[in-house]
PDB file of C-alpha atoms in Angstrom:
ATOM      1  CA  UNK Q   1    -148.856 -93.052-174.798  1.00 81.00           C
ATOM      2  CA  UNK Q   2    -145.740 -93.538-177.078  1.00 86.00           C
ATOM      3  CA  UNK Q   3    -145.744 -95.537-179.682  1.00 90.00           C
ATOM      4  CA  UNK Q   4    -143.329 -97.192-182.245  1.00 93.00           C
ATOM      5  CA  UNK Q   5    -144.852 -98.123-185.987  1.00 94.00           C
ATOM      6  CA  UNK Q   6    -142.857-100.449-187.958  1.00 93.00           C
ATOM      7  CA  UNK Q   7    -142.214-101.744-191.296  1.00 85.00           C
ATOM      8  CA  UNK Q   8    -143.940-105.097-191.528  1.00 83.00           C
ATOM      9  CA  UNK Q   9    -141.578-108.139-192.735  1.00 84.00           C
ATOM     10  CA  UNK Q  10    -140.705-110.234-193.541  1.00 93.00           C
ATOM     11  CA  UNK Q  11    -138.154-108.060-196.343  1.00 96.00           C
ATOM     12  CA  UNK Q  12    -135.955-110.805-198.631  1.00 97.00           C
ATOM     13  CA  UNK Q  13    -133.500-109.344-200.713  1.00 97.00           C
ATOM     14  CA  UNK Q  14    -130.151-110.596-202.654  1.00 97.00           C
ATOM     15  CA  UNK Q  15    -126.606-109.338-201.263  1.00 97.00           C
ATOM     16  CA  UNK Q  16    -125.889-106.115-202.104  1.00 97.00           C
ATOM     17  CA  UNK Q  17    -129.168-104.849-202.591  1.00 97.00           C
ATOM     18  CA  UNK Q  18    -130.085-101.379-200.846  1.00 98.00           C
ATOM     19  CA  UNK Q  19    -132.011-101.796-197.778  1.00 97.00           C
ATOM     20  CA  UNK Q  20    -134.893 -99.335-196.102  1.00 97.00           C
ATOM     21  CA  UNK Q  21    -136.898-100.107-192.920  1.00 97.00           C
ATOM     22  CA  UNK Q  22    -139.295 -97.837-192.135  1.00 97.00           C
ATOM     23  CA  UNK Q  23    -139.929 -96.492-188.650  1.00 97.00           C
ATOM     24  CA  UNK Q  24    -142.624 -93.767-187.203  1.00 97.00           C
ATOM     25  CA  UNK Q  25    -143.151 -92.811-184.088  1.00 95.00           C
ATOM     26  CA  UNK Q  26    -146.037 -91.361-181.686  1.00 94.00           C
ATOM     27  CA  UNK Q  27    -144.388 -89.065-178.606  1.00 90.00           C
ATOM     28  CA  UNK Q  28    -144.831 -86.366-176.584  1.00 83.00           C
ATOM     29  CA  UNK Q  29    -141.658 -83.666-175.802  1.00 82.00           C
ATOM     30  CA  UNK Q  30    -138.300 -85.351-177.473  1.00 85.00           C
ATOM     31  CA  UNK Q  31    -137.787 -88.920-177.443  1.00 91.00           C
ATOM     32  CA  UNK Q  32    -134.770 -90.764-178.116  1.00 92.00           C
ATOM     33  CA  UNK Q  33    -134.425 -93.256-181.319  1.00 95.00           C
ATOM     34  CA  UNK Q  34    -132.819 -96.714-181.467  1.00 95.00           C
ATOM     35  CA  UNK Q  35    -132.292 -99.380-184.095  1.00 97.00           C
ATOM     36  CA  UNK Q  36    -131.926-102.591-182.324  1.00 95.00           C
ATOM     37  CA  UNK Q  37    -130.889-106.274-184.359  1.00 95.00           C
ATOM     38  CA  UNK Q  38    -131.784-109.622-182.848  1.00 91.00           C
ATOM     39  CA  UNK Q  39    -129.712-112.365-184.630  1.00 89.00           C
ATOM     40  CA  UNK Q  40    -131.383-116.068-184.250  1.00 84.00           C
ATOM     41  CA  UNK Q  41    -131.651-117.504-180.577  1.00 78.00           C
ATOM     42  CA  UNK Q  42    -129.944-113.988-179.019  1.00 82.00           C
ATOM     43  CA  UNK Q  43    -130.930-111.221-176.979  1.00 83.00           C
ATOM     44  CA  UNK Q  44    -130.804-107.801-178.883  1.00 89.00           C
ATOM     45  CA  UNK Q  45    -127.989-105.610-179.499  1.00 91.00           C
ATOM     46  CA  UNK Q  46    -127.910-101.567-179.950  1.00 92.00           C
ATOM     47  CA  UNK Q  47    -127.104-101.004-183.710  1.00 96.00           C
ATOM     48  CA  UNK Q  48    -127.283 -97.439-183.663  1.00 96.00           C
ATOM     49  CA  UNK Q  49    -129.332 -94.328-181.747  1.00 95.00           C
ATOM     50  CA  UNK Q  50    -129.758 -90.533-182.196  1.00 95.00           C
ATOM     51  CA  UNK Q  51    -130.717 -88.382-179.284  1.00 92.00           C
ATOM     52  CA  UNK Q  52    -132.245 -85.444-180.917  1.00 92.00           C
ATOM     53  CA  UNK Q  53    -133.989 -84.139-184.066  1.00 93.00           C
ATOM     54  CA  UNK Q  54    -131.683 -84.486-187.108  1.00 95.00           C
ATOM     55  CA  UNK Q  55    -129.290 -86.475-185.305  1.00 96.00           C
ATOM     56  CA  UNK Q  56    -127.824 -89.264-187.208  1.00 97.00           C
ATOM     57  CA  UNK Q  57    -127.016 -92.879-186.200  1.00 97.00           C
ATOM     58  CA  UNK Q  58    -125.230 -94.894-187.550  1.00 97.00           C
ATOM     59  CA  UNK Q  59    -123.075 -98.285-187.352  1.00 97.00           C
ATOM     60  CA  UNK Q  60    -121.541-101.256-190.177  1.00 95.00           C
ATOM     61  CA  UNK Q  61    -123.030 -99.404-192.649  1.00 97.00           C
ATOM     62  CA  UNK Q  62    -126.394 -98.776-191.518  1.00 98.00           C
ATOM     63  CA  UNK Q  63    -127.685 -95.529-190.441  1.00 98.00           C
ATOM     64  CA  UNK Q  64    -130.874 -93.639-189.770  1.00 98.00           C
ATOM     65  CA  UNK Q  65    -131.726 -89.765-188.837  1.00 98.00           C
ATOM     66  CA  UNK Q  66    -133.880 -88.415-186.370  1.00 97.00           C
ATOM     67  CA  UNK Q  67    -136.795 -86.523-188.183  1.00 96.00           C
ATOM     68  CA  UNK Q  68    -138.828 -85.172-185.822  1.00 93.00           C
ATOM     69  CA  UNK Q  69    -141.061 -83.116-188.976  1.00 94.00           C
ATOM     70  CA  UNK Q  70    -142.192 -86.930-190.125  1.00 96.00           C
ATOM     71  CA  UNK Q  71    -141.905 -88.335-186.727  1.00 96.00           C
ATOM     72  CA  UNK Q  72    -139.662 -90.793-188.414  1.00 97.00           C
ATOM     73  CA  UNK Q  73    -136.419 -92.992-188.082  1.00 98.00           C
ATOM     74  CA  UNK Q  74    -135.813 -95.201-191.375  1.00 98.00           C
ATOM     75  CA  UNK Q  75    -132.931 -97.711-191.229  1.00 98.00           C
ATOM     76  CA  UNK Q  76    -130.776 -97.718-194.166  1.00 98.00           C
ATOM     77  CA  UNK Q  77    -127.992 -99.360-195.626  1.00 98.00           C
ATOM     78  CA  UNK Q  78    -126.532 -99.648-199.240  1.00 97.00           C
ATOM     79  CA  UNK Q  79    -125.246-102.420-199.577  1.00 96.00           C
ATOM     80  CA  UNK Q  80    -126.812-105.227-197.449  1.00 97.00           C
ATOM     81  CA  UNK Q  81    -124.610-108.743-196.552  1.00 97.00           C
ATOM     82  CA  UNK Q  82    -125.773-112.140-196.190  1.00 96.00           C
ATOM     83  CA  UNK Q  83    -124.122-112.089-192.442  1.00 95.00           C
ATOM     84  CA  UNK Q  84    -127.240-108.409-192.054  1.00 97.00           C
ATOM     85  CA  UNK Q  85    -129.914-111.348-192.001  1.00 96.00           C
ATOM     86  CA  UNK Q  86    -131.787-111.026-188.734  1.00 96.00           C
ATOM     87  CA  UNK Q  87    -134.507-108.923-186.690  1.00 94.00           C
ATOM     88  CA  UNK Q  88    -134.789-105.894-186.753  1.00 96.00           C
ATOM     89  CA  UNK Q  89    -136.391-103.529-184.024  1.00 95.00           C
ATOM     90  CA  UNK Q  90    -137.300 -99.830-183.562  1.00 96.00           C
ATOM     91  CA  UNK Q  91    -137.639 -98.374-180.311  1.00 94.00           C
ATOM     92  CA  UNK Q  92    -137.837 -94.833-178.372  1.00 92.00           C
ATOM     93  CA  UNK Q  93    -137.367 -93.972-175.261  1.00 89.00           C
ATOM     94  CA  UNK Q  94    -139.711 -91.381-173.641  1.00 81.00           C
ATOM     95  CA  UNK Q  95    -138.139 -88.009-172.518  1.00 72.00           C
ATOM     96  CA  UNK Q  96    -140.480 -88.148-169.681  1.00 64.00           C
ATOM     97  CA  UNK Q  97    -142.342 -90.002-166.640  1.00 56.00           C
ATOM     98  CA  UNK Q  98    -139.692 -93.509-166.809  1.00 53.00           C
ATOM     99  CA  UNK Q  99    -136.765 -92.062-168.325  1.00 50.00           C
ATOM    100  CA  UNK Q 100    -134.967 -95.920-169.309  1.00 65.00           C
ATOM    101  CA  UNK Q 101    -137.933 -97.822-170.372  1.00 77.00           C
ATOM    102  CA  UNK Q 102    -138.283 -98.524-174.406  1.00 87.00           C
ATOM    103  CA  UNK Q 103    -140.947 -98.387-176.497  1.00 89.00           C
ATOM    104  CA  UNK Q 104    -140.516-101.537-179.123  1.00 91.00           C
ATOM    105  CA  UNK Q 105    -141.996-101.628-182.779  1.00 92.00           C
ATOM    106  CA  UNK Q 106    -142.693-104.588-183.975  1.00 90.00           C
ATOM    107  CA  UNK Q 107    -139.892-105.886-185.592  1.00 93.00           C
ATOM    108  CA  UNK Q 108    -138.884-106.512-189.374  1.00 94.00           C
ATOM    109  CA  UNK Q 109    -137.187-109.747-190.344  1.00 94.00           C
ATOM    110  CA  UNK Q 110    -134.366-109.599-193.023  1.00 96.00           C
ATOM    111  CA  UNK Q 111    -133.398-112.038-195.207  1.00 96.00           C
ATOM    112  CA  UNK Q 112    -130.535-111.822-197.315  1.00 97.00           C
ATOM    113  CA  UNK Q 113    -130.009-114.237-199.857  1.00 97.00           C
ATOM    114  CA  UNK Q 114    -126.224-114.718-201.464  1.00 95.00           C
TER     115      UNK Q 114
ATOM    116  CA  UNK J   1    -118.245-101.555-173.082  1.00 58.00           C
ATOM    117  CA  UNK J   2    -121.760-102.542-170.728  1.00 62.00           C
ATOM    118  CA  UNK J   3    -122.210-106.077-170.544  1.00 88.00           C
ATOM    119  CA  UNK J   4    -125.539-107.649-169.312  1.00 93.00           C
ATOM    120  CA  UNK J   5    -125.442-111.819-168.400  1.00 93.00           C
ATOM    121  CA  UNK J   6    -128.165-113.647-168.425  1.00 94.00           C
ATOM    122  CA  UNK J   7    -128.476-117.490-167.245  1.00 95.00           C
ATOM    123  CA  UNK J   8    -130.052-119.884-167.576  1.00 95.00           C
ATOM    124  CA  UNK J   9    -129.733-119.489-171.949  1.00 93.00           C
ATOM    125  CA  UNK J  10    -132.507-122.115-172.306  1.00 94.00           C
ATOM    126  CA  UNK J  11    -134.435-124.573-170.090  1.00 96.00           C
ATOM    127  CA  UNK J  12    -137.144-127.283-170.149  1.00 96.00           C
ATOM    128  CA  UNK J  13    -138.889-128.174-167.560  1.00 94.00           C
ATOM    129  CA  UNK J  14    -142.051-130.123-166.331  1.00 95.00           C
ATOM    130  CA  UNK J  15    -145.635-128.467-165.876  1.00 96.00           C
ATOM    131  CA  UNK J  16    -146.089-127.104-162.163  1.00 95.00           C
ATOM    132  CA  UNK J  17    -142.264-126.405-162.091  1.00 95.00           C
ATOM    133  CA  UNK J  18    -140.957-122.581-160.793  1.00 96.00           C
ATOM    134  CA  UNK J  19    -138.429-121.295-162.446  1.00 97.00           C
ATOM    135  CA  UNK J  20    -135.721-119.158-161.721  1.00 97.00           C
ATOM    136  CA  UNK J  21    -133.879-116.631-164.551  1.00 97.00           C
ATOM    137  CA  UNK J  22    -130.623-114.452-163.642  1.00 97.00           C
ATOM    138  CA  UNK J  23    -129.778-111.193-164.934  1.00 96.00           C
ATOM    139  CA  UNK J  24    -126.795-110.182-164.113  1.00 95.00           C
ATOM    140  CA  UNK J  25    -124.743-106.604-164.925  1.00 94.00           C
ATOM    141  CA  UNK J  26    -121.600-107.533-165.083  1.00 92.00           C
ATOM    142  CA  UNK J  27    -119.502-103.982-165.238  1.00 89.00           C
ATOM    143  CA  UNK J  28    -121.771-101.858-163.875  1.00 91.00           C
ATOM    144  CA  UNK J  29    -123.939-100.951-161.576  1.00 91.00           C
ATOM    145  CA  UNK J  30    -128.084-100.973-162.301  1.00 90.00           C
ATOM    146  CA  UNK J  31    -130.696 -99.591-160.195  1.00 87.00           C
ATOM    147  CA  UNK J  32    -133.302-100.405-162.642  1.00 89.00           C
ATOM    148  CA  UNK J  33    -133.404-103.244-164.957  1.00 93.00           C
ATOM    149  CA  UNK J  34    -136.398-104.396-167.311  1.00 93.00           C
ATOM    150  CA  UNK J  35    -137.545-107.773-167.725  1.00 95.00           C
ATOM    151  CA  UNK J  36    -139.188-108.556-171.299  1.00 94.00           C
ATOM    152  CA  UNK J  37    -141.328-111.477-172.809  1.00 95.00           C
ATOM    153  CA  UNK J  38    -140.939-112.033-176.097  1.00 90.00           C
ATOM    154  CA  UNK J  39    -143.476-114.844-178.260  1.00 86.00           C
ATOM    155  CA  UNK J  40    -142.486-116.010-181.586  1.00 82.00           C
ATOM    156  CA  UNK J  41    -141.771-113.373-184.541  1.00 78.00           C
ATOM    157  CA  UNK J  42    -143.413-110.829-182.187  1.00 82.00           C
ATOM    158  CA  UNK J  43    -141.897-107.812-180.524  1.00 85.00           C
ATOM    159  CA  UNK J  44    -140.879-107.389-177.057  1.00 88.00           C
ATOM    160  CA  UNK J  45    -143.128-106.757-174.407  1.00 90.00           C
ATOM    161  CA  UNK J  46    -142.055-104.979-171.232  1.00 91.00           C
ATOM    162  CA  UNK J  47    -143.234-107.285-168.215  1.00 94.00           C
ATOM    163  CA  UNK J  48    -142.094-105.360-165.438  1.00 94.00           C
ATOM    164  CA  UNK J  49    -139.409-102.776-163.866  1.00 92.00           C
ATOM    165  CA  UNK J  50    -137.088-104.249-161.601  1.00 90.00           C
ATOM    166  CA  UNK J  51    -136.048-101.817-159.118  1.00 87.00           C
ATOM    167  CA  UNK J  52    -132.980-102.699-156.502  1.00 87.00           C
ATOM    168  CA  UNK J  53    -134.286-102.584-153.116  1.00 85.00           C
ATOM    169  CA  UNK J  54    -137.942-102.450-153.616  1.00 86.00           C
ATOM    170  CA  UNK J  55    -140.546-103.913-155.008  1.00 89.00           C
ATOM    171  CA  UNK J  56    -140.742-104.430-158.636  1.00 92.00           C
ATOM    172  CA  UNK J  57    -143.263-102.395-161.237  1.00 92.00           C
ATOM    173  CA  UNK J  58    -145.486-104.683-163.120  1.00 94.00           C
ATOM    174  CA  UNK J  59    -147.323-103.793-166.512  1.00 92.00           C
ATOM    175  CA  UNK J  60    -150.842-104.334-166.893  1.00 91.00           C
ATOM    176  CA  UNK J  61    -151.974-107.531-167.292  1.00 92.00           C
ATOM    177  CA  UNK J  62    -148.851-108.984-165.971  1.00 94.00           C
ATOM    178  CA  UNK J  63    -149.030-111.508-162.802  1.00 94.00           C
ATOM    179  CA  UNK J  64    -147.182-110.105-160.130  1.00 93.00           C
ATOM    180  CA  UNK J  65    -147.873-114.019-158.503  1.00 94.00           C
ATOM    181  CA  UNK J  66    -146.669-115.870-161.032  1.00 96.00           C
ATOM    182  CA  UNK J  67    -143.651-113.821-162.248  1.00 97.00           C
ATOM    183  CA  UNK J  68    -141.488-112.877-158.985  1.00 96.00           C
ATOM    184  CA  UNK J  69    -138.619-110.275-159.115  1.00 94.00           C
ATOM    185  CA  UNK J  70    -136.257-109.781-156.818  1.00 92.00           C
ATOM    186  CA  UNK J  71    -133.704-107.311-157.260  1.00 90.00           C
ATOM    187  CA  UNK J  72    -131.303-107.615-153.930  1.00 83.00           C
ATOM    188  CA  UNK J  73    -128.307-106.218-155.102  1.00 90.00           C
ATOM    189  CA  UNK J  74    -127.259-103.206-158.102  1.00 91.00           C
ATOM    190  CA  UNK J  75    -125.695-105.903-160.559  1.00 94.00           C
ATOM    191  CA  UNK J  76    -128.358-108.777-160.079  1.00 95.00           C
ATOM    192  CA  UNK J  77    -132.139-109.333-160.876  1.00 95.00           C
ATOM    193  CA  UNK J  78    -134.388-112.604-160.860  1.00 96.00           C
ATOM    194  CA  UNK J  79    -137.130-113.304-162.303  1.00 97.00           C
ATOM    195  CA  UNK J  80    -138.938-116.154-161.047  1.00 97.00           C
ATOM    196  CA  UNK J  81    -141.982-118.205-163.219  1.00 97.00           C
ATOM    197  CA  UNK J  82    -143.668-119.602-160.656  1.00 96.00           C
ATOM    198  CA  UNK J  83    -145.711-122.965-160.984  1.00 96.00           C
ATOM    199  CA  UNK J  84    -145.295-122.693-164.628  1.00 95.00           C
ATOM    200  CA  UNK J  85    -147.427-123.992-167.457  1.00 95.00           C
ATOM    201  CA  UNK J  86    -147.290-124.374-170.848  1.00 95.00           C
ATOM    202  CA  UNK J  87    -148.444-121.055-171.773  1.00 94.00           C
ATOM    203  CA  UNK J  88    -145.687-119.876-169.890  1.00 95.00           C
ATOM    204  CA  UNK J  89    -143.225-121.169-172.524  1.00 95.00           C
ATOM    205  CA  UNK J  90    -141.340-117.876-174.151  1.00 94.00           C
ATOM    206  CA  UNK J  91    -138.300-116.114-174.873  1.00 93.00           C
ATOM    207  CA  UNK J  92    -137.800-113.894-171.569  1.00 95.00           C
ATOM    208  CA  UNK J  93    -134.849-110.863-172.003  1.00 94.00           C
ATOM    209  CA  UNK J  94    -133.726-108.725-169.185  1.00 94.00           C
ATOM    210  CA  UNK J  95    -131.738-105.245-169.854  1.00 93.00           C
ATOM    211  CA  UNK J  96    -129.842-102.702-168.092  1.00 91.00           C
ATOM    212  CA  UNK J  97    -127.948 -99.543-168.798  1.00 84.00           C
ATOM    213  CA  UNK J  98    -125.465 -98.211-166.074  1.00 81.00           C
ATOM    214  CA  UNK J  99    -126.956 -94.350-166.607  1.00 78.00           C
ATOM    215  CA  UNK J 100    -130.503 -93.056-167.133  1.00 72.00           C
ATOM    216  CA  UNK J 101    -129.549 -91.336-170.083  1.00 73.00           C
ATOM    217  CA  UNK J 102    -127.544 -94.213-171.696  1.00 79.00           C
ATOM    218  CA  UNK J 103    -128.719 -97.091-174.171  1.00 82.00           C
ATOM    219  CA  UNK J 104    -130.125-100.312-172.471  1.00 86.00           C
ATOM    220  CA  UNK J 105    -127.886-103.343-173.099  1.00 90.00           C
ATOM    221  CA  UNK J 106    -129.905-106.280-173.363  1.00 92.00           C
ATOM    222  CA  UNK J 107    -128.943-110.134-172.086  1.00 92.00           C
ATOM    223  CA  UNK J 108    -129.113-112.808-174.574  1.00 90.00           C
ATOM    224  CA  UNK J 109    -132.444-114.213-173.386  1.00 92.00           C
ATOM    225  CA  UNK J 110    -133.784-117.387-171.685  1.00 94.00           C
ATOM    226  CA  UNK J 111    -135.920-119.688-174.126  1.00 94.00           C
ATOM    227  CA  UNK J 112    -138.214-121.607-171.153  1.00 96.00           C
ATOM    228  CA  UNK J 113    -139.975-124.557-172.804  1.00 96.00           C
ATOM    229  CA  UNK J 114    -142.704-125.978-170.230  1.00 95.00           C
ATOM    230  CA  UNK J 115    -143.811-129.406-171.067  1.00 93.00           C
TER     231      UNK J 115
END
């Protein structure tokens, strides 16, 4: 079945440092990719997605593209703010059999210290 | 844009106790929403598909008993813990997305604490 492989946290760095979280993903036909960001005590909310290989996402300065050659979807962003601390969560979802449900990694907590 | 509501934000409640959760889409219309568990610092895991007008799709391993859906009408699902326990205690998140092909929009959870 699919799959989502994340980054394990928890990932501290100081403000402005650059930022990568690794994704990879296990799928059959073409998936879709989403960031999402859970901030403390909160539901999540969509950061960014890309629909198809090569697509890029991207949203406040983060972004991530759609390799499907490395089955891959790294979150980046250059210049990361104290206010970026929180959860972080890659997901797909399946271009087959349930066509809505998502696929979660893990999660990666962020901490950004000022 | 899509807007998913989901009530009660946080309740405690005594051992034996059924609870019920709301989700709620508040601009749009859902056939299908999802109802997730999620334990501390751990990911989401999909309980079960809510589907308006029939019965709901559990995942394996996942009480269809104890954890009642009921998804009457296109902008509301419940999800009821029934007789709850302490192991019961989680962070439960419902989503939605008004078109098969768009992004699910996630409610802000419902932190149950079971004494």
């Amino acid at each position: 079945g699919d799959s989502v492989t994340q980054m394990e946290g928890p990932v501290t760095l100081s403000e402005e440092a650059f930022l990568t979280i690794n994704c990879t993903y296990t799928a059959t036909g073409y998936p879709s990719l989403f960031w999402y960001v859970q901030y403390p005590g909160e539901g999540l909310q969509l950061l960014l997605k890309a629909t198809k290989a090569d697509d890029k996402g991207s949203n406040k300065g983060f972004e991530a593209t759609y390799r499907k050659e490395t089955t891959s979807f790294h979150l980046e962003k250059g210049s990361v703010q104290v206010s970026d601390s929180a959860v972080y969560f890659c997901a797909l979802r399946g271009s087959s059999g349930s066509a809505r449900q998502l696929t979660f990694g893990s999660g990666t907590q962020l901490t950004v210290l000022p | 844009g899509a807007v998913v509501s989901q009530h009660p934000s946080w309740v405690i409640c005594k051992s034996g106790t059924s609870v019920k959760i709301e989700c709620r889409s508040l601009d749009f219309q859902a056939t299908t929403m999802f109802w997730y568990r999620q334990f501390p610092k751990q990911s989401l895991m999909l309980m079960a598909t809510s589907n308006e007008g029939s019965k709901a799709t559990y995942e394996q391993g996942v009480e269809k008993d104890k954890f009642l859906i009921n998804h009457a009408s296109l902008t509301l699902s419940t999800l009821t813990v029934t007789s709850a326990h302490p192991e019961d205690s989680s962070f439960y998140i419902c989503s939605a997305s008004p078109y098969s092909n768009q992004p699910q929009h996630f409610g802000d959870g419902t932190r149950l604490s079971i004494l």
